Amino acid sequence: MPLKPRYRSKRIFFVLACSLSVAVLAGAVLFDTKKTVRIDTQHYSLSLEIVADNLAHPWSIAFLPDGEVLVTERPGRLRRLVDDELLSEPVTGLPDVTASGQGGLLDLALHPEFADNRLLYFSYSDQTSAGMTTRVARARYESGQLQEVEPIFEALPRSSGGRHFAGRMVFDPDGYLYISVGDRGEMERAQNPSDHAGSIIRLNDDGSVPENNPFVDQSQVRDEIFTWGNRNPQGLTVHPQTGEVWSNEHGPRGGDEINLIRSGLNYGWPEVTHGINYTGFSITPHTELPGMESPLLHWTPSIAPSGIVFYTGSDFPLWQGQIFSGALRDKLISRVSVKETDEGYLLQEEERFLQEFGQRIRDIRQGPDGYLWLLTDENPGQIVRIKPAQ
């Protein structure tokens, strides 16, 4: 049975542009492969090691148990990093990927028993005469080849446009697969439960629908939907102690969010938001409403959050148990403290750093070496490893 979240937060924390921050320096800095650069933060001096570069908009990174690392490039290539060397030949066997707008080859997730079954999951945008959508497929991965490729989910209905595919994936400790689906730039779809757009999907590992999904057999709601009212969740992660799934989500102009993903909840978009439209006009007068879940934290103004991870390593003990979120628009990492009380989770942004690096952070993960790894959403993009400075 899935783990039941133990807490429900009713608190909203405003994160203003004047939040605690290391100094913001002007100008992007592009470093050569294997060069190490020192950056100071509130508690630690960091050594940023550029492991590989010359990637085209890298989007996701996955660490295999044998030490190999896989990285997606949004234009539709899956790359291999072996012994910290980026191989020139991409992985073969990918299906056709439609790289248009924000779409392309997106996230990677390893089956919980990957070491035995070699099952790799990947999300991507796909186009037919009916339009574009987000798809998820699984395949067996062996030595640079994908075999037995099998699509297991596609978001319906399809539509035109190249925005808000989401596509993040994570397995929880019970083996359920969670997939984020953006609203595709059509906000009203997120409040239509007969539409996959603007939701978090939960599936069994073969793509079938779990019997205990919240809307199973409700004729007006798609069985795969686990939550709805989500705008464009760009990060998914699992709490290291509770097994709960957490997300971060893009708002419009303001109102980026961190949410605890709980079965059957409506996260409100676009009926509630702390953001405004890109035109400057109001989307809604409401920042909260009965029956709609409030975020644990929101960033206003927007930072455009991307990958998200709980840090559990030993090299930076003051950071243990905290959330690290990359940011695209503001080109930084946001460090967020997480405290549990009888009333729920209390989140507070503690620091922003890496601004002097000057690059869009697309993904952030903790590797098996205990270090934080980053992907920069640039062309050329880079794979970066964060270590303690010597």
mmCIF file of C-alpha atoms in Angstrom:
data_model
loop_
_atom_site.group_PDB
_atom_site.id
_atom_site.type_symbol
_atom_site.label_atom_id
_atom_site.label_comp_id
_atom_site.label_asym_id
_atom_site.label_seq_id
_atom_site.Cartn_x
_atom_site.Cartn_y
_atom_site.Cartn_z
ATOM 1 C CA MET A 1 0.000 0.000 0.000
ATOM 2 C CA PRO A 2 1.269 3.533 -0.681
ATOM 3 C CA LEU A 3 2.686 5.475 2.185
ATOM 4 C CA LYS A 4 0.221 7.912 3.733
ATOM 5 C CA PRO A 5 1.610 11.424 4.237
ATOM 6 C CA ARG A 6 1.737 12.284 7.900
ATOM 7 C CA TYR A 7 1.448 16.042 7.683
ATOM 8 C CA ARG A 8 -0.702 18.675 6.074
ATOM 9 C CA SER A 9 0.607 22.208 5.923
ATOM 10 C CA LYS A 10 -1.649 25.228 5.920
ATOM 11 C CA ARG A 11 1.167 27.733 5.724
ATOM 12 C CA ILE A 12 2.305 29.832 2.799
ATOM 13 C CA PHE A 13 5.674 31.498 2.849
ATOM 14 C CA PHE A 14 6.404 34.516 0.711
ATOM 15 C CA VAL A 15 9.777 34.473 -0.980
ATOM 16 C CA LEU A 16 10.724 37.919 -2.195
ATOM 17 C CA ALA A 17 13.504 39.043 -4.427
ATOM 18 C CA CYS A 18 15.324 40.263 -1.336
ATOM 19 C CA SER A 19 15.603 36.709 0.117
ATOM 20 C CA LEU A 20 18.868 35.707 1.731
ATOM 21 C CA SER A 21 21.422 35.424 -1.021
ATOM 22 C CA VAL A 22 25.036 35.212 -1.870
ATOM 23 C CA ALA A 23 26.057 38.196 -4.018
ATOM 24 C CA VAL A 24 24.702 38.282 -7.554
ATOM 25 C CA LEU A 25 27.424 38.813 -10.101
ATOM 26 C CA ALA A 26 26.785 39.960 -13.651
ATOM 27 C CA GLY A 27 27.608 37.940 -16.729
ATOM 28 C CA ALA A 28 27.569 34.245 -17.589
ATOM 29 C CA VAL A 29 30.687 32.171 -17.035
ATOM 30 C CA LEU A 30 31.358 29.175 -19.286
ATOM 31 C CA PHE A 31 34.180 26.981 -18.027
ATOM 32 C CA ASP A 32 36.249 24.401 -19.847
ATOM 33 C CA THR A 33 35.710 20.693 -19.269
ATOM 34 C CA LYS A 34 37.385 19.370 -16.111
ATOM 35 C CA LYS A 35 38.173 22.867 -14.901
ATOM 36 C CA THR A 36 37.306 23.444 -11.257
ATOM 37 C CA VAL A 37 35.886 26.736 -10.051
ATOM 38 C CA ARG A 38 35.442 27.851 -6.448
ATOM 39 C CA ILE A 39 32.193 29.451 -5.285
ATOM 40 C CA ASP A 40 31.425 30.529 -1.726
ATOM 41 C CA THR A 41 28.042 30.022 -0.064
ATOM 42 C CA GLN A 42 26.682 30.953 3.340
ATOM 43 C CA HIS A 43 28.111 27.855 5.027
ATOM 44 C CA TYR A 44 30.574 26.269 2.617
ATOM 45 C CA SER A 45 33.095 26.906 -0.123
ATOM 46 C CA LEU A 46 32.222 24.824 -3.154
ATOM 47 C CA SER A 47 34.309 23.401 -5.943
ATOM 48 C CA LEU A 48 32.365 23.208 -9.221
ATOM 49 C CA GLU A 49 33.857 20.577 -11.474
ATOM 50 C CA ILE A 50 32.797 20.716 -15.121
ATOM 51 C CA VAL A 51 32.606 17.010 -15.895
ATOM 52 C CA ALA A 52 31.470 17.395 -19.527
ATOM 53 C CA ASP A 53 30.327 20.092 -21.895
ATOM 54 C CA ASN A 54 29.191 20.612 -25.496
ATOM 55 C CA LEU A 55 25.785 19.069 -24.840
ATOM 56 C CA ALA A 56 22.673 20.470 -26.515
ATOM 57 C CA HIS A 57 20.204 21.537 -23.819
ATOM 58 C CA PRO A 58 20.723 18.595 -21.443
ATOM 59 C CA TRP A 59 17.506 17.885 -19.536
ATOM 60 C CA SER A 60 17.899 14.884 -17.233
ATOM 61 C CA ILE A 61 20.615 12.725 -15.696
ATOM 62 C CA ALA A 62 20.470 9.154 -14.353
ATOM 63 C CA PHE A 63 23.139 7.183 -12.493
ATOM 64 C CA LEU A 64 23.391 3.484 -13.313
ATOM 65 C CA PRO A 65 24.554 0.977 -10.673
ATOM 66 C CA ASP A 66 27.661 0.064 -12.701
ATOM 67 C CA GLY A 67 28.898 3.672 -12.608
ATOM 68 C CA GLU A 68 27.728 4.717 -16.085
ATOM 69 C CA VAL A 69 25.723 7.950 -16.294
ATOM 70 C CA LEU A 70 23.014 8.691 -18.875
ATOM 71 C CA VAL A 71 22.029 12.217 -19.931
ATOM 72 C CA THR A 72 19.186 13.326 -22.198
ATOM 73 C CA GLU A 73 19.578 16.142 -24.706
ATOM 74 C CA ARG A 74 16.315 17.885 -25.533
ATOM 75 C CA PRO A 75 16.817 17.722 -29.338
ATOM 76 C CA GLY A 76 16.431 13.938 -29.054
ATOM 77 C CA ARG A 77 19.713 12.279 -28.081
ATOM 78 C CA LEU A 78 20.570 10.071 -25.116
ATOM 79 C CA ARG A 79 24.247 10.395 -24.180
ATOM 80 C CA ARG A 80 26.598 8.201 -22.116
ATOM 81 C CA LEU A 81 29.140 9.334 -19.533
ATOM 82 C CA VAL A 82 31.647 6.558 -18.784
ATOM 83 C CA ASP A 83 34.469 7.154 -16.303
ATOM 84 C CA ASP A 84 33.664 10.887 -16.487
ATOM 85 C CA GLU A 85 34.144 10.895 -20.276
ATOM 86 C CA LEU A 86 31.242 11.853 -22.550
ATOM 87 C CA LEU A 87 31.079 9.339 -25.385
ATOM 88 C CA SER A 88 30.578 10.790 -28.840
ATOM 89 C CA GLU A 89 28.096 8.144 -30.004
ATOM 90 C CA PRO A 90 24.597 8.479 -28.535
ATOM 91 C CA VAL A 91 22.501 5.567 -27.307
ATOM 92 C CA THR A 92 20.636 3.836 -30.120
ATOM 93 C CA GLY A 93 17.020 2.693 -30.205
ATOM 94 C CA LEU A 94 15.136 5.842 -29.225
ATOM 95 C CA PRO A 95 11.730 6.356 -30.874
ATOM 96 C CA ASP A 96 11.070 9.491 -32.917
ATOM 97 C CA VAL A 97 11.149 12.552 -30.672
ATOM 98 C CA THR A 98 9.494 15.838 -31.650
ATOM 99 C CA ALA A 99 11.831 18.585 -30.448
ATOM 100 C CA SER A 100 9.670 21.687 -30.743
ATOM 101 C CA GLY A 101 9.378 24.628 -28.391
ATOM 102 C CA GLN A 102 9.870 23.325 -24.842
ATOM 103 C CA GLY A 103 9.379 19.744 -26.002
ATOM 104 C CA GLY A 104 11.891 17.063 -26.886
ATOM 105 C CA LEU A 105 13.600 14.231 -25.039
ATOM 106 C CA LEU A 106 12.963 14.985 -21.383
ATOM 107 C CA ASP A 107 13.319 12.953 -18.188
ATOM 108 C CA LEU A 108 14.876 9.622 -17.222
ATOM 109 C CA ALA A 109 13.935 7.237 -14.407
ATOM 110 C CA LEU A 110 15.416 3.873 -13.492
ATOM 111 C CA HIS A 111 13.137 1.038 -12.466
ATOM 112 C CA PRO A 112 13.612 0.364 -8.719
ATOM 113 C CA GLU A 113 15.044 -3.053 -9.702
ATOM 114 C CA PHE A 114 17.099 -1.738 -12.607
ATOM 115 C CA ALA A 115 20.179 -3.725 -11.572
ATOM 116 C CA ASP A 116 18.226 -6.924 -12.291
ATOM 117 C CA ASN A 117 15.798 -5.988 -15.078
ATOM 118 C CA ARG A 118 17.653 -3.088 -16.835
ATOM 119 C CA LEU A 119 14.377 -1.191 -17.358
ATOM 120 C CA LEU A 120 14.835 2.488 -18.197
ATOM 121 C CA TYR A 121 11.912 4.953 -18.445
ATOM 122 C CA PHE A 122 12.039 8.124 -20.511
ATOM 123 C CA SER A 123 9.583 10.926 -21.296
ATOM 124 C CA TYR A 124 9.427 12.855 -24.541
ATOM 125 C CA SER A 125 7.163 14.930 -26.737
ATOM 126 C CA ASP A 126 5.474 13.155 -29.603
ATOM 127 C CA GLN A 127 3.560 14.484 -32.597
ATOM 128 C CA THR A 128 0.904 12.967 -34.841
ATOM 129 C CA SER A 129 -1.771 14.471 -37.077
ATOM 130 C CA ALA A 130 -3.852 14.925 -33.894
ATOM 131 C CA GLY A 131 -1.228 17.194 -32.328
ATOM 132 C CA MET A 132 1.586 17.000 -29.773
ATOM 133 C CA THR A 133 1.673 15.440 -26.338
ATOM 134 C CA THR A 134 3.866 14.035 -23.578
ATOM 135 C CA ARG A 135 4.635 10.335 -23.802
ATOM 136 C CA VAL A 136 6.488 7.929 -21.530
ATOM 137 C CA ALA A 137 8.164 4.748 -22.744
ATOM 138 C CA ARG A 138 10.240 2.060 -21.118
ATOM 139 C CA ALA A 139 12.993 -0.054 -22.610
ATOM 140 C CA ARG A 140 15.750 -2.442 -21.635
ATOM 141 C CA TYR A 141 19.099 -0.699 -21.630
ATOM 142 C CA GLU A 142 22.254 -2.634 -22.446
ATOM 143 C CA SER A 143 25.646 -1.194 -23.387
ATOM 144 C CA GLY A 144 24.491 1.859 -25.299
ATOM 145 C CA GLN A 145 21.351 0.316 -26.805
ATOM 146 C CA LEU A 146 17.641 0.535 -26.004
ATOM 147 C CA GLN A 147 15.782 -2.685 -26.692
ATOM 148 C CA GLU A 148 12.124 -3.686 -26.434
ATOM 149 C CA VAL A 149 10.963 -0.062 -26.425
ATOM 150 C CA GLU A 150 7.359 0.112 -25.233
ATOM 151 C CA PRO A 151 5.228 3.276 -24.815
ATOM 152 C CA ILE A 152 3.313 2.990 -21.522
ATOM 153 C CA PHE A 153 1.559 6.373 -21.254
ATOM 154 C CA GLU A 154 0.527 9.330 -23.345
ATOM 155 C CA ALA A 155 -1.280 12.419 -22.135
ATOM 156 C CA LEU A 156 -4.648 12.935 -23.829
ATOM 157 C CA PRO A 157 -6.090 14.759 -25.562
ATOM 158 C CA ARG A 158 -3.302 15.917 -27.842
ATOM 159 C CA SER A 159 -3.102 19.586 -28.794
ATOM 160 C CA SER A 160 -1.074 22.120 -30.739
ATOM 161 C CA GLY A 161 1.590 24.337 -29.249
ATOM 162 C CA GLY A 162 5.032 23.732 -27.800
ATOM 163 C CA ARG A 163 4.671 24.739 -24.148
ATOM 164 C CA HIS A 164 4.325 23.108 -20.730
ATOM 165 C CA PHE A 165 5.002 19.440 -21.428
ATOM 166 C CA ALA A 166 6.374 18.900 -17.879
ATOM 167 C CA GLY A 167 7.551 15.257 -18.181
ATOM 168 C CA ARG A 168 9.303 14.784 -14.818
ATOM 169 C CA MET A 169 9.176 11.262 -13.371
ATOM 170 C CA VAL A 170 9.973 9.558 -10.076
ATOM 171 C CA PHE A 171 9.338 6.176 -8.456
ATOM 172 C CA ASP A 172 8.146 6.146 -4.853
ATOM 173 C CA PRO A 173 9.238 3.473 -2.328
ATOM 174 C CA ASP A 174 6.176 1.352 -3.173
ATOM 175 C CA GLY A 175 7.190 1.147 -6.833
ATOM 176 C CA TYR A 176 4.569 3.529 -8.250
ATOM 177 C CA LEU A 177 5.659 5.759 -11.123
ATOM 178 C CA TYR A 178 4.691 9.463 -10.943
ATOM 179 C CA ILE A 179 4.662 11.609 -14.095
ATOM 180 C CA SER A 180 4.056 15.348 -14.283
ATOM 181 C CA VAL A 181 1.991 16.702 -17.193
ATOM 182 C CA GLY A 182 1.847 20.445 -17.810
ATOM 183 C CA ASP A 183 -1.253 22.362 -18.802
ATOM 184 C CA ARG A 184 0.183 22.758 -22.337
ATOM 185 C CA GLY A 185 -0.194 26.529 -22.079
ATOM 186 C CA GLU A 186 -3.995 26.269 -21.896
ATOM 187 C CA MET A 187 -4.692 27.019 -18.246
ATOM 188 C CA GLU A 188 -8.337 25.997 -18.158
ATOM 189 C CA ARG A 189 -7.370 22.390 -18.934
ATOM 190 C CA ALA A 190 -5.823 21.981 -15.471
ATOM 191 C CA GLN A 191 -9.323 22.153 -13.906
ATOM 192 C CA ASN A 192 -10.785 19.576 -16.296
ATOM 193 C CA PRO A 193 -10.293 16.117 -14.720
ATOM 194 C CA SER A 194 -11.235 14.401 -17.965
ATOM 195 C CA ASP A 195 -8.015 15.873 -19.430
ATOM 196 C CA HIS A 196 -4.520 14.696 -18.457
ATOM 197 C CA ALA A 197 -3.111 18.204 -18.921
ATOM 198 C CA GLY A 198 -2.226 19.970 -15.666
ATOM 199 C CA SER A 199 -1.922 16.877 -13.485
ATOM 200 C CA ILE A 200 0.349 14.410 -11.744
ATOM 201 C CA ILE A 201 -0.115 10.875 -13.069
ATOM 202 C CA ARG A 202 0.458 7.707 -11.015
ATOM 203 C CA LEU A 203 0.985 4.316 -12.686
ATOM 204 C CA ASN A 204 2.222 0.839 -11.970
ATOM 205 C CA ASP A 205 5.624 0.082 -13.446
ATOM 206 C CA ASP A 206 4.045 -1.522 -16.545
ATOM 207 C CA GLY A 207 1.852 1.518 -17.256
ATOM 208 C CA SER A 208 -1.343 0.056 -15.836
ATOM 209 C CA VAL A 209 -3.479 2.047 -13.389
ATOM 210 C CA PRO A 210 -3.158 1.230 -9.673
ATOM 211 C CA GLU A 211 -6.448 0.041 -8.209
ATOM 212 C CA ASN A 212 -6.137 2.559 -5.367
ATOM 213 C CA ASN A 213 -5.677 5.627 -7.548
ATOM 214 C CA PRO A 214 -8.083 8.278 -6.228
ATOM 215 C CA PHE A 215 -10.374 8.544 -9.251
ATOM 216 C CA VAL A 216 -10.515 4.965 -10.509
ATOM 217 C CA ASP A 217 -13.889 4.155 -12.080
ATOM 218 C CA GLN A 218 -15.144 7.747 -11.848
ATOM 219 C CA SER A 219 -16.490 8.282 -15.344
ATOM 220 C CA GLN A 220 -15.703 12.009 -15.497
ATOM 221 C CA VAL A 221 -12.071 11.668 -14.377
ATOM 222 C CA ARG A 222 -9.198 9.885 -16.081
ATOM 223 C CA ASP A 223 -8.072 6.920 -13.998
ATOM 224 C CA GLU A 224 -4.370 7.789 -14.267
ATOM 225 C CA ILE A 225 -4.766 11.163 -12.515
ATOM 226 C CA PHE A 226 -3.347 11.358 -8.983
ATOM 227 C CA THR A 227 -3.580 15.159 -8.545
ATOM 228 C CA TRP A 228 -4.935 17.973 -10.715
ATOM 229 C CA GLY A 229 -4.830 21.761 -10.903
ATOM 230 C CA ASN A 230 -1.068 21.687 -11.573
ATOM 231 C CA ARG A 231 0.392 24.227 -14.000
ATOM 232 C CA ASN A 232 3.795 22.902 -15.124
ATOM 233 C CA PRO A 233 5.646 20.815 -12.501
ATOM 234 C CA GLN A 234 9.309 20.762 -13.510
ATOM 235 C CA GLY A 235 10.720 18.831 -10.551
ATOM 236 C CA LEU A 236 9.704 15.661 -8.704
ATOM 237 C CA THR A 237 11.527 14.093 -5.772
ATOM 238 C CA VAL A 238 10.904 11.729 -2.863
ATOM 239 C CA HIS A 239 11.286 12.679 0.788
ATOM 240 C CA PRO A 240 14.149 10.506 2.097
ATOM 241 C CA GLN A 241 12.421 9.611 5.381
ATOM 242 C CA THR A 242 8.683 9.514 4.638
ATOM 243 C CA GLY A 243 8.670 8.397 1.005
ATOM 244 C CA GLU A 244 6.277 11.225 0.098
ATOM 245 C CA VAL A 245 6.475 12.706 -3.395
ATOM 246 C CA TRP A 246 7.222 16.437 -3.604
ATOM 247 C CA SER A 247 7.234 18.740 -6.606
ATOM 248 C CA ASN A 248 8.145 22.199 -7.693
ATOM 249 C CA GLU A 249 6.005 23.964 -10.250
ATOM 250 C CA HIS A 250 6.251 26.935 -12.562
ATOM 251 C CA GLY A 251 3.835 29.773 -11.902
ATOM 252 C CA PRO A 252 3.244 32.519 -14.468
ATOM 253 C CA ARG A 253 4.796 35.856 -13.408
ATOM 254 C CA GLY A 254 5.290 34.830 -9.799
ATOM 255 C CA GLY A 255 3.701 32.027 -7.870
ATOM 256 C CA ASP A 256 6.264 29.292 -8.483
ATOM 257 C CA GLU A 257 5.520 26.578 -5.933
ATOM 258 C CA ILE A 258 6.814 23.699 -3.838
ATOM 259 C CA ASN A 259 4.058 21.169 -3.157
ATOM 260 C CA LEU A 260 3.594 17.940 -1.251
ATOM 261 C CA ILE A 261 1.821 15.638 -3.709
ATOM 262 C CA ARG A 262 -1.132 13.968 -1.982
ATOM 263 C CA SER A 263 -3.731 11.674 -3.464
ATOM 264 C CA GLY A 264 -6.753 13.281 -5.107
ATOM 265 C CA LEU A 265 -5.954 16.891 -4.249
ATOM 266 C CA ASN A 266 -6.640 19.886 -6.474
ATOM 267 C CA TYR A 267 -3.669 22.285 -6.444
ATOM 268 C CA GLY A 268 -5.762 25.138 -7.728
ATOM 269 C CA TRP A 269 -4.316 26.348 -11.001
ATOM 270 C CA PRO A 270 -5.649 28.670 -12.427
ATOM 271 C CA GLU A 271 -8.400 29.298 -9.844
ATOM 272 C CA VAL A 272 -5.744 30.212 -7.255
ATOM 273 C CA THR A 273 -2.212 31.527 -7.778
ATOM 274 C CA HIS A 274 0.221 34.060 -6.367
ATOM 275 C CA GLY A 275 1.246 35.019 -9.914
ATOM 276 C CA ILE A 276 -0.161 37.255 -12.597
ATOM 277 C CA ASN A 277 -0.429 36.859 -16.341
ATOM 278 C CA TYR A 278 2.572 37.595 -18.551
ATOM 279 C CA THR A 279 0.615 40.535 -19.940
ATOM 280 C CA GLY A 280 0.504 42.043 -16.450
ATOM 281 C CA PHE A 281 -3.197 41.393 -15.903
ATOM 282 C CA SER A 282 -4.641 39.400 -13.025
ATOM 283 C CA ILE A 283 -5.458 35.731 -13.562
ATOM 284 C CA THR A 284 -7.556 35.383 -10.420
ATOM 285 C CA PRO A 285 -8.103 37.451 -7.267
ATOM 286 C CA HIS A 286 -7.636 34.314 -5.144
ATOM 287 C CA THR A 287 -4.440 33.043 -3.554
ATOM 288 C CA GLU A 288 -6.344 30.336 -1.683
ATOM 289 C CA LEU A 289 -9.787 28.753 -1.815
ATOM 290 C CA PRO A 290 -11.573 26.013 0.120
ATOM 291 C CA GLY A 291 -10.972 22.594 -1.379
ATOM 292 C CA MET A 292 -7.751 23.647 -3.110
ATOM 293 C CA GLU A 293 -4.311 22.846 -1.718
ATOM 294 C CA SER A 294 -1.979 25.737 -0.915
ATOM 295 C CA PRO A 295 1.743 25.462 -1.660
ATOM 296 C CA LEU A 296 4.225 24.825 1.119
ATOM 297 C CA LEU A 297 6.304 27.657 -0.325
ATOM 298 C CA HIS A 298 6.019 29.989 -3.275
ATOM 299 C CA TRP A 299 8.560 32.145 -5.042
ATOM 300 C CA THR A 300 7.248 35.572 -5.953
ATOM 301 C CA PRO A 301 8.720 37.005 -8.170
ATOM 302 C CA SER A 302 9.274 33.846 -10.189
ATOM 303 C CA ILE A 303 12.636 32.076 -10.382
ATOM 304 C CA ALA A 304 11.378 29.410 -12.869
ATOM 305 C CA PRO A 305 12.252 26.305 -10.793
ATOM 306 C CA SER A 306 13.534 23.157 -12.454
ATOM 307 C CA GLY A 307 15.021 20.009 -10.887
ATOM 308 C CA ILE A 308 14.506 19.440 -7.163
ATOM 309 C CA VAL A 309 16.208 17.144 -4.652
ATOM 310 C CA PHE A 310 16.476 16.512 -0.910
ATOM 311 C CA TYR A 311 20.138 16.533 0.118
ATOM 312 C CA THR A 312 21.194 13.517 2.198
ATOM 313 C CA GLY A 313 24.968 13.531 1.707
ATOM 314 C CA SER A 314 27.680 13.786 4.344
ATOM 315 C CA ASP A 315 29.975 16.412 2.787
ATOM 316 C CA PHE A 316 27.725 19.337 3.734
ATOM 317 C CA PRO A 317 26.168 18.350 7.079
ATOM 318 C CA LEU A 318 24.391 21.689 7.610
ATOM 319 C CA TRP A 319 22.448 21.036 4.407
ATOM 320 C CA GLN A 320 21.155 17.583 5.279
ATOM 321 C CA GLY A 321 17.408 17.202 4.863
ATOM 322 C CA GLN A 322 17.078 20.469 2.944
ATOM 323 C CA ILE A 323 15.625 20.994 -0.522
ATOM 324 C CA PHE A 324 17.755 22.189 -3.417
ATOM 325 C CA SER A 325 15.932 23.559 -6.447
ATOM 326 C CA GLY A 326 17.496 24.693 -9.671
ATOM 327 C CA ALA A 327 16.199 27.765 -11.460
ATOM 328 C CA LEU A 328 16.034 28.580 -15.154
ATOM 329 C CA ARG A 329 15.045 32.228 -15.242
ATOM 330 C CA ASP A 330 17.180 33.379 -12.312
ATOM 331 C CA LYS A 331 20.055 30.965 -13.055
ATOM 332 C CA LEU A 332 20.655 29.843 -9.485
ATOM 333 C CA ILE A 333 20.123 27.210 -6.814
ATOM 334 C CA SER A 334 17.601 27.883 -4.067
ATOM 335 C CA ARG A 335 18.300 26.171 -0.725
ATOM 336 C CA VAL A 336 15.146 25.621 1.316
ATOM 337 C CA SER A 337 14.982 24.406 4.912
ATOM 338 C CA VAL A 338 12.296 21.868 5.810
ATOM 339 C CA LYS A 339 11.018 21.515 9.371
ATOM 340 C CA GLU A 340 8.292 19.250 10.703
ATOM 341 C CA THR A 341 5.907 20.426 13.412
ATOM 342 C CA ASP A 342 2.602 19.210 14.779
ATOM 343 C CA GLU A 343 0.907 21.539 12.285
ATOM 344 C CA GLY A 344 2.790 20.305 9.239
ATOM 345 C CA TYR A 345 5.854 21.176 7.214
ATOM 346 C CA LEU A 346 7.436 24.609 7.532
ATOM 347 C CA LEU A 347 9.529 25.671 4.547
ATOM 348 C CA GLN A 348 11.796 28.697 4.327
ATOM 349 C CA GLU A 349 14.188 29.712 1.597
ATOM 350 C CA GLU A 350 17.547 30.128 3.321
ATOM 351 C CA GLU A 351 19.901 31.016 0.511
ATOM 352 C CA ARG A 352 20.330 31.557 -3.204
ATOM 353 C CA PHE A 353 23.688 30.783 -4.732
ATOM 354 C CA LEU A 354 25.481 30.018 -8.017
ATOM 355 C CA GLN A 355 24.304 33.241 -9.660
ATOM 356 C CA GLU A 356 27.866 33.993 -10.745
ATOM 357 C CA PHE A 357 27.827 30.802 -12.797
ATOM 358 C CA GLY A 358 25.320 32.574 -15.034
ATOM 359 C CA GLN A 359 23.658 29.502 -16.554
ATOM 360 C CA ARG A 360 20.147 28.071 -16.524
ATOM 361 C CA ILE A 361 20.011 25.112 -14.137
ATOM 362 C CA ARG A 362 17.785 22.436 -15.645
ATOM 363 C CA ASP A 363 18.348 19.434 -13.388
ATOM 364 C CA ILE A 364 19.847 18.820 -9.956
ATOM 365 C CA ARG A 365 20.412 15.355 -8.502
ATOM 366 C CA GLN A 366 22.437 13.715 -5.794
ATOM 367 C CA GLY A 367 24.766 11.154 -7.300
ATOM 368 C CA PRO A 368 25.831 7.843 -5.755
ATOM 369 C CA ASP A 369 29.074 9.607 -4.779
ATOM 370 C CA GLY A 370 27.021 11.825 -2.445
ATOM 371 C CA TYR A 371 27.736 14.981 -4.462
ATOM 372 C CA LEU A 372 25.164 17.252 -6.084
ATOM 373 C CA TRP A 373 25.190 17.123 -9.897
ATOM 374 C CA LEU A 374 23.771 19.820 -12.188
ATOM 375 C CA LEU A 375 22.775 20.104 -15.826
ATOM 376 C CA THR A 376 22.817 23.522 -17.477
ATOM 377 C CA ASP A 377 20.068 24.212 -19.999
ATOM 378 C CA GLU A 378 22.326 25.824 -22.537
ATOM 379 C CA ASN A 379 23.765 25.053 -25.955
ATOM 380 C CA PRO A 380 26.490 24.167 -25.228
ATOM 381 C CA GLY A 381 25.274 22.795 -21.919
ATOM 382 C CA GLN A 382 27.331 21.222 -19.193
ATOM 383 C CA ILE A 383 27.373 18.450 -16.598
ATOM 384 C CA VAL A 384 28.613 19.898 -13.310
ATOM 385 C CA ARG A 385 29.589 18.167 -10.059
ATOM 386 C CA ILE A 386 29.633 20.103 -6.760
ATOM 387 C CA LYS A 387 32.305 19.124 -4.210
ATOM 388 C CA PRO A 388 33.697 20.748 -1.090
ATOM 389 C CA ALA A 389 36.487 23.160 -1.963
ATOM 390 C CA GLN A 390 39.927 21.943 -0.916
#
